[in-house]
Tab-separated table of C-alpha atoms and ligand atoms in Angstrom:
chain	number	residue	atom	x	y	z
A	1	UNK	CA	23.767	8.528	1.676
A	2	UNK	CA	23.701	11.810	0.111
A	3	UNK	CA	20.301	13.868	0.608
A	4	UNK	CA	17.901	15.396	-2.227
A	5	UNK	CA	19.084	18.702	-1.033
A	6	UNK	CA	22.741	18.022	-1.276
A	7	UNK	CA	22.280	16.670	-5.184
A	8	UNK	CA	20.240	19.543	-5.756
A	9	UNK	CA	22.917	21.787	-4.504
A	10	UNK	CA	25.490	19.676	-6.426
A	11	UNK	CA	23.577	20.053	-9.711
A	12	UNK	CA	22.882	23.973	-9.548
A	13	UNK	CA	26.976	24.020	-8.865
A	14	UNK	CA	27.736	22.847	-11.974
A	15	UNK	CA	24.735	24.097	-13.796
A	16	UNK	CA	23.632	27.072	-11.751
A	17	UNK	CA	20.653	28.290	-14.131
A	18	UNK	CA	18.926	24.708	-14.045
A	19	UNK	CA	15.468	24.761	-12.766
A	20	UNK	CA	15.657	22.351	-10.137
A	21	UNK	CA	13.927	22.115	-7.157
A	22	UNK	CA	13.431	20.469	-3.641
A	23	UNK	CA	9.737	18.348	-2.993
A	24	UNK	CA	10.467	17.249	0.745
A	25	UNK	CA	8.269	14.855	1.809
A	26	UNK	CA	6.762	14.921	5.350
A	27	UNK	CA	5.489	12.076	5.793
A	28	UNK	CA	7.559	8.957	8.302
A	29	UNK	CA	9.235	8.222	5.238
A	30	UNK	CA	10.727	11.309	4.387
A	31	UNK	CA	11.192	10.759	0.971
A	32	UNK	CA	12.555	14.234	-0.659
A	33	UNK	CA	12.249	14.434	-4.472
A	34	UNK	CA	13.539	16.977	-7.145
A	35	UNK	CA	11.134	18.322	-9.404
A	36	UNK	CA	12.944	19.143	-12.629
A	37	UNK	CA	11.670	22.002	-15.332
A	38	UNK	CA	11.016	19.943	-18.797
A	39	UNK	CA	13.682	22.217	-20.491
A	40	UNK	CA	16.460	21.036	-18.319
A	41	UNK	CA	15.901	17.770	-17.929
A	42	UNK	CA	18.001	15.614	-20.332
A	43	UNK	CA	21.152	18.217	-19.110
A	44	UNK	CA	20.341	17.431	-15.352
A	45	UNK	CA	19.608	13.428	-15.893
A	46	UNK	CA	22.931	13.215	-18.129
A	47	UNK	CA	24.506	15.279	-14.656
A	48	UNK	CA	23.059	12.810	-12.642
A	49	UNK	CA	24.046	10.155	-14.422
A	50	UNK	CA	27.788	10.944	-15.235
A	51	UNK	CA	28.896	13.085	-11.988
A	52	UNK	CA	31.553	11.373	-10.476
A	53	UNK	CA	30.446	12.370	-7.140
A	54	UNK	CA	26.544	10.615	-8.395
A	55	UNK	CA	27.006	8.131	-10.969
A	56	UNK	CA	23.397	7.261	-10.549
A	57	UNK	CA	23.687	4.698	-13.327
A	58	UNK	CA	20.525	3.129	-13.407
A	59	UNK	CA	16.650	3.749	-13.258
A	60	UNK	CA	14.884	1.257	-11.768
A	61	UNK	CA	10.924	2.619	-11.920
A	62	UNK	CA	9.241	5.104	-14.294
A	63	UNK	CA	5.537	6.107	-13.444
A	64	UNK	CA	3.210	8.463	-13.929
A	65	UNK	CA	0.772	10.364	-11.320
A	66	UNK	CA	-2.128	12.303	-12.378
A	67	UNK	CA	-2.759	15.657	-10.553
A	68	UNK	CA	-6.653	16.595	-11.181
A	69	UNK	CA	-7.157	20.505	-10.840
A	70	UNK	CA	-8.156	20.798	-7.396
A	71	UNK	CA	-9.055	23.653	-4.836
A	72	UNK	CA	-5.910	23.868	-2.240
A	73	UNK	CA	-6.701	25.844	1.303
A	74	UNK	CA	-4.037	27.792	2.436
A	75	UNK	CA	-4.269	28.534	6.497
A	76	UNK	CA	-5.704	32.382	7.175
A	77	UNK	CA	-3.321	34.777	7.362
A	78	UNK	CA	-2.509	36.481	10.499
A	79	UNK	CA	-6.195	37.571	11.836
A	80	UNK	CA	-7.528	40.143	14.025
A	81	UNK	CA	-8.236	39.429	17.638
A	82	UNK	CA	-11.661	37.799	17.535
A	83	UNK	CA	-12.304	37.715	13.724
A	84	UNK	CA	-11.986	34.576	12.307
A	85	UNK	CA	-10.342	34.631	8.753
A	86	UNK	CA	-11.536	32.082	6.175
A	87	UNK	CA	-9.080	29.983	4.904
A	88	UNK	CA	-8.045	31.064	1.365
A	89	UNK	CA	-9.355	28.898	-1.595
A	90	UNK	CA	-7.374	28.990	-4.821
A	91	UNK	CA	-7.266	26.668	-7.776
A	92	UNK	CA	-4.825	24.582	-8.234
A	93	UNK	CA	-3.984	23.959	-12.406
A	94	UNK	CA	-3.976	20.137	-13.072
A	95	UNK	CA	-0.809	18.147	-14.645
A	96	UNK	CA	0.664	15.117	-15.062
A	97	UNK	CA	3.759	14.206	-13.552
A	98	UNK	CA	6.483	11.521	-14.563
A	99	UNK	CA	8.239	9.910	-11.632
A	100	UNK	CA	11.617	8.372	-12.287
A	101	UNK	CA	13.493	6.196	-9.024
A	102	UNK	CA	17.311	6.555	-9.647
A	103	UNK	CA	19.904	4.175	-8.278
A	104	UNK	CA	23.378	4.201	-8.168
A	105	UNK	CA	25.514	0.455	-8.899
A	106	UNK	CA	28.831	1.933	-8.782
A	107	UNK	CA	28.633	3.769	-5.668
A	108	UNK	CA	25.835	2.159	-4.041
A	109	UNK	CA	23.016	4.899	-2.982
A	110	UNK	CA	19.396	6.232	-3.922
A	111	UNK	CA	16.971	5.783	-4.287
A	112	UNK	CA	16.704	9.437	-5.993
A	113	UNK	CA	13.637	10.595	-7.073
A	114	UNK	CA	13.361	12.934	-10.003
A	115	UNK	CA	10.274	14.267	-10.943
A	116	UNK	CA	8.721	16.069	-14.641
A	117	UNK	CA	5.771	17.920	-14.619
A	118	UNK	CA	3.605	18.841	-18.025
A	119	UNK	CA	2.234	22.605	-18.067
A	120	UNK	CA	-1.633	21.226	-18.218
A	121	UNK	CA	-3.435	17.630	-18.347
A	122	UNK	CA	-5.094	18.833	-21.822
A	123	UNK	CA	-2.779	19.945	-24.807
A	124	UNK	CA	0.030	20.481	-23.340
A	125	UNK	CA	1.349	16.779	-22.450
A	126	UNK	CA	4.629	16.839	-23.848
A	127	UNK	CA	7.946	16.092	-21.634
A	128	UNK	CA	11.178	14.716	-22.960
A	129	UNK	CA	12.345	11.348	-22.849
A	130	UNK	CA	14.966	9.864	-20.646
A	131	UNK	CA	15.771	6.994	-22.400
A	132	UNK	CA	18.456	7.966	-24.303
A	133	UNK	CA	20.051	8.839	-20.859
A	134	UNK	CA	18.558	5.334	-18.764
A	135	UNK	CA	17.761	2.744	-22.013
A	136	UNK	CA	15.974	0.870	-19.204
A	137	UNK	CA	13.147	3.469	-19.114
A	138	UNK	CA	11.812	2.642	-22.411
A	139	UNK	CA	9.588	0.051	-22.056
A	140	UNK	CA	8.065	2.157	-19.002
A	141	UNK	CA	7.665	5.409	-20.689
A	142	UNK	CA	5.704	3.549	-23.232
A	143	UNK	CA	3.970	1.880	-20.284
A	144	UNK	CA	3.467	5.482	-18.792
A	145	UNK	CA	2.222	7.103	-22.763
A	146	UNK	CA	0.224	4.276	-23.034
A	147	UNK	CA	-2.357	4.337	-19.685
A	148	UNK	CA	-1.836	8.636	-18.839
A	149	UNK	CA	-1.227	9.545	-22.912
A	150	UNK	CA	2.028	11.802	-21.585
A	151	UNK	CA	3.820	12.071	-25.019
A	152	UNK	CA	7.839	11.660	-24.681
A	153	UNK	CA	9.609	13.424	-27.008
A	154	UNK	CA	12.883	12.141	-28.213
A	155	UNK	CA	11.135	7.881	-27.552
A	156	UNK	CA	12.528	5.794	-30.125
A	157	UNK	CA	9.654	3.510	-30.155
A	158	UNK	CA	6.847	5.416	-28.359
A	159	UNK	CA	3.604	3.002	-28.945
A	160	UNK	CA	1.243	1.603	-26.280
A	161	UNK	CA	2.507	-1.055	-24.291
A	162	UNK	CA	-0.252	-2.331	-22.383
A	163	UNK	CA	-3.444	-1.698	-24.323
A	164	UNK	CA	-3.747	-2.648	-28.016
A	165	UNK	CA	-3.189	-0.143	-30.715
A	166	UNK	CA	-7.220	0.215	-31.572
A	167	UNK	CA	-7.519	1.121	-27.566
A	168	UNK	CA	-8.513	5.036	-27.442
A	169	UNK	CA	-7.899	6.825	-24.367
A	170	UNK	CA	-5.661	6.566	-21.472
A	171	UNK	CA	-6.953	4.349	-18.739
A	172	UNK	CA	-5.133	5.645	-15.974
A	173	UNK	CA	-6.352	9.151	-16.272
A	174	UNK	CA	-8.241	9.746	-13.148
A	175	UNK	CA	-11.581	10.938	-15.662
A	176	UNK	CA	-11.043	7.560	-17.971
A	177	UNK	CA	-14.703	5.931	-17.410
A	178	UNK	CA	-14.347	1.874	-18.356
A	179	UNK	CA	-17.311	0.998	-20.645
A	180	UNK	CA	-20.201	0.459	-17.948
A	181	UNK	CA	-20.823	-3.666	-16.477
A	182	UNK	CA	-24.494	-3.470	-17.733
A	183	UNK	CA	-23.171	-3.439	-21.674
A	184	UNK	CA	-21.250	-6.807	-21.061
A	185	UNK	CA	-23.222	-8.338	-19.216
A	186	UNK	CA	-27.398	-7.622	-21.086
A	187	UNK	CA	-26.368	-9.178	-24.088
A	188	UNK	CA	-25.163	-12.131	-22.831
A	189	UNK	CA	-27.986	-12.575	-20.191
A	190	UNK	CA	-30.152	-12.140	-23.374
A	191	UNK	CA	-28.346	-14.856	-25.331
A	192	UNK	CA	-28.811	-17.256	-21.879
A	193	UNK	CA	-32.382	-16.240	-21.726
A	194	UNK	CA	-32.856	-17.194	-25.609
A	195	UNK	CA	-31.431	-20.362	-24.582
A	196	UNK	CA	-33.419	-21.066	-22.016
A	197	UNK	CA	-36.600	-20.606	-23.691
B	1	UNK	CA	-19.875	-54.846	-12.610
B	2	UNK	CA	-22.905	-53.003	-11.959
B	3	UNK	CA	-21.490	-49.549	-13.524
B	4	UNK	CA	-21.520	-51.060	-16.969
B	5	UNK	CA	-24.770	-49.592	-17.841
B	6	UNK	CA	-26.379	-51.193	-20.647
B	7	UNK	CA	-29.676	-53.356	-21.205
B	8	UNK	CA	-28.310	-56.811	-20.462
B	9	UNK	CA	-29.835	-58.758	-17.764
B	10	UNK	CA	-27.687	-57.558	-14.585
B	11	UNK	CA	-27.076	-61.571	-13.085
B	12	UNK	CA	-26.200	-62.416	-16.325
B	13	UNK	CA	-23.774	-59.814	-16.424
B	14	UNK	CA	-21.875	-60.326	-13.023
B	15	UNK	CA	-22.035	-64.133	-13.968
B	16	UNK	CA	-19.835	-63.748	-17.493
B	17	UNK	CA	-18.131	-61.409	-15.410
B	18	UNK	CA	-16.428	-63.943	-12.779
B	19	UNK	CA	-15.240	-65.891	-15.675
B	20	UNK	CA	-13.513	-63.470	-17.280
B	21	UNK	CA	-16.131	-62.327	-19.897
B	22	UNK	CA	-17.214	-58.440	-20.062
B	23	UNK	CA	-19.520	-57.290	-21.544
B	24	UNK	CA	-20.750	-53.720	-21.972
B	25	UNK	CA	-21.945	-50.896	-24.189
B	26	UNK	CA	-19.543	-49.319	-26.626
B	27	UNK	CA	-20.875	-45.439	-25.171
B	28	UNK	CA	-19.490	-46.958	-21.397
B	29	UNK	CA	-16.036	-48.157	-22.751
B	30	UNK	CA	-15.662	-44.918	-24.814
B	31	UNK	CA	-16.458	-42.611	-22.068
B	32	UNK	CA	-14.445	-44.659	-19.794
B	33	UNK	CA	-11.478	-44.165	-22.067
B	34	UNK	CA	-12.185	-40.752	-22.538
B	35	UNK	CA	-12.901	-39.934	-19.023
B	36	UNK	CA	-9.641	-41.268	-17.885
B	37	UNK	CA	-7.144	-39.528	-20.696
B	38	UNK	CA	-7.829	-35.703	-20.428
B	39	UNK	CA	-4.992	-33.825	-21.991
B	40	UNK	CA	-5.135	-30.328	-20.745
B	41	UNK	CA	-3.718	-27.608	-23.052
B	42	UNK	CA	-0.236	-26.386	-21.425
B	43	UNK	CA	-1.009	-22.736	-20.486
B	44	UNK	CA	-1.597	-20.719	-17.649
B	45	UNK	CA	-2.869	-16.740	-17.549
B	46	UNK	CA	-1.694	-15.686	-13.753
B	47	UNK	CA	-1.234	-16.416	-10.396
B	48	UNK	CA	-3.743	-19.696	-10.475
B	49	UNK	CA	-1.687	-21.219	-13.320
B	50	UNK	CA	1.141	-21.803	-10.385
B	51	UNK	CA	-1.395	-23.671	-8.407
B	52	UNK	CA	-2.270	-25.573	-11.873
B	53	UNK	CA	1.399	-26.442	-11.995
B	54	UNK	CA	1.351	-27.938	-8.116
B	55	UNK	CA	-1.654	-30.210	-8.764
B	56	UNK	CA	0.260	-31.887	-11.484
B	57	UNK	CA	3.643	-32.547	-9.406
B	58	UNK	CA	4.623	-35.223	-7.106
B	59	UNK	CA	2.764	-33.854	-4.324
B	60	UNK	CA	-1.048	-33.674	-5.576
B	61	UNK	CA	-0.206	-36.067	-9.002
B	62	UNK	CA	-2.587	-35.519	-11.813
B	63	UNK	CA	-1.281	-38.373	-12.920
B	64	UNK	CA	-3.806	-40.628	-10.660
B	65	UNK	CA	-6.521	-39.240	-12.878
B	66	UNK	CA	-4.892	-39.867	-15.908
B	67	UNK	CA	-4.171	-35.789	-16.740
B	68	UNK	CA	-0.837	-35.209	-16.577
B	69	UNK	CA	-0.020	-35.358	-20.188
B	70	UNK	CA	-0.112	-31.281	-20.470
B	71	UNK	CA	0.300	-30.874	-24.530
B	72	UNK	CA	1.916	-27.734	-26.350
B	73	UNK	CA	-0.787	-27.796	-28.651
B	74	UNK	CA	-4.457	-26.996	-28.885
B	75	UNK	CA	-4.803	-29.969	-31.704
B	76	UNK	CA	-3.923	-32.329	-28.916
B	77	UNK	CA	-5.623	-31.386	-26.049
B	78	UNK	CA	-8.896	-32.289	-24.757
B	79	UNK	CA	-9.276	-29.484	-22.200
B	80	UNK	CA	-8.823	-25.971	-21.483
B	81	UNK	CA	-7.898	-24.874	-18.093
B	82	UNK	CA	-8.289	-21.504	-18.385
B	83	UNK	CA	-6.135	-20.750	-15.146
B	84	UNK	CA	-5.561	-17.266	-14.168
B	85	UNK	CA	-6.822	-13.500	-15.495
B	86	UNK	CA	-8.036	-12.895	-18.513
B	87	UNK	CA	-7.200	-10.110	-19.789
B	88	UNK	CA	-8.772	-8.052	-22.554
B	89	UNK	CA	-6.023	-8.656	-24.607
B	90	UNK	CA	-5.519	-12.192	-24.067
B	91	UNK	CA	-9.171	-13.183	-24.360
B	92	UNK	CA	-8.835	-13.358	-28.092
B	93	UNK	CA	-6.142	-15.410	-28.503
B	94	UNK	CA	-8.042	-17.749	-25.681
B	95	UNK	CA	-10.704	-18.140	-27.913
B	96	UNK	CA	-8.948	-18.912	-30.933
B	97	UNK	CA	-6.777	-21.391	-29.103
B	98	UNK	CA	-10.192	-23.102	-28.104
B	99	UNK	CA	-11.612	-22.931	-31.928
B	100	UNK	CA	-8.256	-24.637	-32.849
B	101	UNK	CA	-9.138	-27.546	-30.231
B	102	UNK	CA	-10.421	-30.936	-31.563
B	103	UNK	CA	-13.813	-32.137	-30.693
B	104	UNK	CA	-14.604	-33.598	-28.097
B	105	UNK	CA	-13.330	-30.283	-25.661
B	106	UNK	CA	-13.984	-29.248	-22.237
B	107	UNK	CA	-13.510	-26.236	-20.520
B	108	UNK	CA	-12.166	-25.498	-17.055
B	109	UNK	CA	-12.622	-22.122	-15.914
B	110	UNK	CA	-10.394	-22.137	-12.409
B	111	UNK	CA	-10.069	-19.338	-9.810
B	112	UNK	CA	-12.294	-16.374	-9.450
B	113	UNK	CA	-10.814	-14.507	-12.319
B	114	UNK	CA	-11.865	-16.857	-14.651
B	115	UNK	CA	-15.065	-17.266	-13.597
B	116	UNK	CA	-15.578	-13.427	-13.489
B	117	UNK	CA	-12.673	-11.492	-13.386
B	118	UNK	CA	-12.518	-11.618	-9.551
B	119	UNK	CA	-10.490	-8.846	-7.690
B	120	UNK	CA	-9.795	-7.172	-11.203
B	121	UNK	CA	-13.788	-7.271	-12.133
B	122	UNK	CA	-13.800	-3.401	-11.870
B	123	UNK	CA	-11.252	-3.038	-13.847
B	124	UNK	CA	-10.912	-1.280	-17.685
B	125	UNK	CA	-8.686	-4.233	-18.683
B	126	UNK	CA	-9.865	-7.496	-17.606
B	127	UNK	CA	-13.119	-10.164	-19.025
B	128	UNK	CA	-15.759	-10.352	-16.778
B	129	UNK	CA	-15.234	-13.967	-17.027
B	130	UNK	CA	-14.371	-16.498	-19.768
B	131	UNK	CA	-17.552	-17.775	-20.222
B	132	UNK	CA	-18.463	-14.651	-22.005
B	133	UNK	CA	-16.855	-15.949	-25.148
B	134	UNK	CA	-16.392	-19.862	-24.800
B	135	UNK	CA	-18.685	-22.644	-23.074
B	136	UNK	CA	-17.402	-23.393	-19.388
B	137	UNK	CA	-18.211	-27.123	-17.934
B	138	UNK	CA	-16.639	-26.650	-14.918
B	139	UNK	CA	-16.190	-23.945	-12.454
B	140	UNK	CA	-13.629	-23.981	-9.742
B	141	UNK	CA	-13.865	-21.000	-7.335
B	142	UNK	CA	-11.610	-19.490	-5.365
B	143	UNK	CA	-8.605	-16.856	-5.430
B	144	UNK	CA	-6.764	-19.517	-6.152
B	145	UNK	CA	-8.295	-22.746	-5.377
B	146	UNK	CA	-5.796	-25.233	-3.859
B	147	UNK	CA	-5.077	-28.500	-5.464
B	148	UNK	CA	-7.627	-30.468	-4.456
B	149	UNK	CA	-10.208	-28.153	-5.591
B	150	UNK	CA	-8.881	-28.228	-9.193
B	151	UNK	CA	-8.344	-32.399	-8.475
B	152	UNK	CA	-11.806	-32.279	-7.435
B	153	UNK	CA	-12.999	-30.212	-10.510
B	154	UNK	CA	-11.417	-32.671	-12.616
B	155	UNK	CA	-13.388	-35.858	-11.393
B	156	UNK	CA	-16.561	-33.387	-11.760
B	157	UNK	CA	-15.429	-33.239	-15.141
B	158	UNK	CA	-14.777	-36.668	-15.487
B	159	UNK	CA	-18.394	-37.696	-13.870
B	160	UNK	CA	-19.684	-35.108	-16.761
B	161	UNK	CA	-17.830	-37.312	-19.385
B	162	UNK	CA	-19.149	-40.857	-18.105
B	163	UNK	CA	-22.740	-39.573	-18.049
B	164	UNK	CA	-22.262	-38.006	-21.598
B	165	UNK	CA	-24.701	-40.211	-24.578
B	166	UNK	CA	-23.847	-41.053	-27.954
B	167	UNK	CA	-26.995	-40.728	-29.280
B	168	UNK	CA	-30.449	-39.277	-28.406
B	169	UNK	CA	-31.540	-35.800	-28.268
B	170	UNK	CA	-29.770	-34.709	-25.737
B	171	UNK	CA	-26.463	-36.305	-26.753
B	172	UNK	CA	-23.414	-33.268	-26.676
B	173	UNK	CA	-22.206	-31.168	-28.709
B	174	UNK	CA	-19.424	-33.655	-30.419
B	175	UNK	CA	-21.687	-36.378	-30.890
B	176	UNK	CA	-24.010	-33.652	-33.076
B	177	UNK	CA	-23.003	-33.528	-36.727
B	178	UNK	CA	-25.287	-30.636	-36.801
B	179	UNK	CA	-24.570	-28.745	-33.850
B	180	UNK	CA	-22.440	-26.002	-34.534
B	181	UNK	CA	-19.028	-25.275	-32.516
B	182	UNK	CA	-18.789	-21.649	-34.080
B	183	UNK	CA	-17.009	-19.436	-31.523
B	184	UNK	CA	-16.561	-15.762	-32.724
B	185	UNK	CA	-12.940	-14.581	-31.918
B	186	UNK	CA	-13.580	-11.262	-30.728
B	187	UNK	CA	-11.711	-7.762	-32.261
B	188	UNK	CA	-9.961	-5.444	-30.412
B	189	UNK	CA	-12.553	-2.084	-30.562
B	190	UNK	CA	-11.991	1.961	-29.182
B	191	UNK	CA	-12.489	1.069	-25.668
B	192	UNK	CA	-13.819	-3.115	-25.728
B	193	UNK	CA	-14.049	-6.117	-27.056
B	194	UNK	CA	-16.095	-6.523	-29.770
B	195	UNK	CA	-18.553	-8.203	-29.501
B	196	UNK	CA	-18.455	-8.169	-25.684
B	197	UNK	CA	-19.799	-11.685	-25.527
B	198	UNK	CA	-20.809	-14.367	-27.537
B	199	UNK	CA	-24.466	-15.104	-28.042
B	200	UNK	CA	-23.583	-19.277	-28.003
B	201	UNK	CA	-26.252	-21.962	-27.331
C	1	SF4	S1	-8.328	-15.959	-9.039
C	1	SF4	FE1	-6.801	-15.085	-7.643
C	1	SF4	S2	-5.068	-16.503	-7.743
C	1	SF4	FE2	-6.364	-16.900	-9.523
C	1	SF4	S3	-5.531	-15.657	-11.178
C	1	SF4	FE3	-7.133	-14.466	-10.188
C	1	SF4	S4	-6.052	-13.234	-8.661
C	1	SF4	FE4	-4.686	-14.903	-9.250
């Protein structure tokens, strides 16, 4: 089983000005990931894929995560004797992230995570597509377009999946608000009433 | 014979009876060959559609009700079991299958989702229940209800058909030349359906 940090290594051997770099993970399951810059990210995935030493020939899972901005607390510095130091407060600029599970047939190992972030969750929503490297990540980077509105460039086919084509919005954003219970269900108590009478 | 219901003197009746002579009212034999030949439309929507499939196998056998013949097509079936989620997407289509259903038609709505869109209620995706859009006769709850429950709602349904008249105000819907069996299928819209229900009678 080779380790995040060994492929990571691996990777910045061959191409040593890739932006590639270590998420360890610390909770029980110790799941480490690589976060990958956009830029790079078809050269590294095509790396992944065709390294001998890798060969991590298929992708089993494509999803997305939404990251809201949020304050982060970083622990006081080193205070004075007897003065308490407030914890730091800084903002922390919202994305959205694609999350790709990797898995090797030919040699047998992974899962490897690889991970994309876009620059903001506004305008700035582009990432490539790694289809053309893993063809079975097409129907979930539609899937992924379709309910967080990431755009893939490079998609052959890049429509929603899940919602129709009228559907505006993306669902899974953590702001999407669904159209509220009272609007489905006055008119139809109406109707019943109507009926009634 | 006593079940026969019609106006004919009820000793009289059991006498022809024990020699071999029945007599009844046309609405009792028609009902009773309704009642006892329910095609339900072959589809299923999720997880309750596997329970639909059970109740119709050796085990639970439709077939002792007389509603195993499943048919491919809406033109052939007498009832809907709409079995499973309903999804935004699908409800359409679920409505124009029912439209394309011949008179007389029931509707079974089985399993919580159905009925209201059960664990999936809060959800941006999924009908707050069928009977937004179609009439429901029977209701079947639960997440999913076993065999017998949908066995059981069957012989509700089939008590439902028996009692149904062929005339009289209060006769059904597929005895009414007049009564309409309009059911608006619903268009896709920005963020719904639209309209979000049907205003039936
Ligand atoms: S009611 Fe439960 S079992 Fe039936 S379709 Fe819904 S989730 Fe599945």
């Amino acid at each position: 089983m080779i380790s995040a940090e060994q492929i990571r290594e691996h990777v910045l051997h061959a191409r040593p000005d890739a932006g590639l770099e270590l998420i360890s993970n610390l909770c029980p399951s110790c799941q480490d990931s690589l976060l990958v810059a956009a830029e790079d990210a078809v050269e590294v995935a095509r790396l992944l894929r065709d390294d001998p030493e890798l060969r991590l020939d298929y992708c089993s899972n494509v999803t997305g995560v939404d990251w809201p901005e949020r304050p982060v607390r970083t622990p006081p510095g080193s205070a004075p004797a007897g003065q308490r130091m407030r914890a730091e407060v800084a903002a922390r600029p919202g994305c959205f992230e694609v999350v790709y599970h990797l898995f090797s047939m030919s040699l047998k190992h992974g899962p490897v995570v690889l991970r994309m972030r876009t620059e903001n969750r506004s305008d700035r929503v582009r990432l490539p597509s790694l289809t053309p490297i893993w063809h079975s990540a097409e129907f979930q980077e539609r899937e992924v377009f379709d309910l967080y509105g990431i755009r893939f460039d490079g998609h052959p086919d890049l429509r929603r999946l899940l919602m129709w084509e009228e559907f505006e919005g993306h669902p899974m954003r953590k702001d999407y608000l669904p159209p509220a219970e009272d609007d489905v269900r006055e008119p139809f108590a109406a109707a019943r009433n109507r009926m009634v009478q | 014979m006593g079940r026969m219901n019609c106006s004919m003197d009820q000793e009289l009746q059991n006498e022809l009876s024990n020699r071999g002579v029945h007599v009844t009212s046309l609405e009792w034999i028609y009902n009773w060959g309704r009642s006892n030949s329910i095609w339900p439309m072959q589809f299923g929507l999720a997880c309750c559609a596997i329970e639909m499939i059970a109740t119709t196998m050796a085990r639970y056998d439709l077939a002792r009700f007389g509603a195993e013949v499943y048919r491919p097509s809406p033109r052939q079936a007498d009832l809907m079991i709409v079995a499973g989620t309903v999804t935004k997407k699908m409800a359409p289509l679920v409505v124009r299958l029912y439209n394309q259903m011949a008179e007389p038609k029931y509707v079974i709505a089985m399993g919580a989702c159905a009925i209201s869109g059960g664990p999936f209620r809060d959800g941006y995706n999924v009908l707050k229940g069928i009977d937004l859009y179609i009439p429901v006769d029977v209701y079947i709850p639960g997440c999913p209800p076993r065999p017998e429950a949908l066995l059981d709602g069957i012989m509700k349904l089939q008590k439902k058909i028996r009692e149904q008249k062929l005339l009289g105000p209060d006769r059904p819907r597929h005895a009414d030349r007049e009564a309409s069996c309009d059911y608006p299928v619903p268009d896709y819209g920005p963020n719904d359906l639209i309209p979000t229900c049907n205003a039936y009678t």
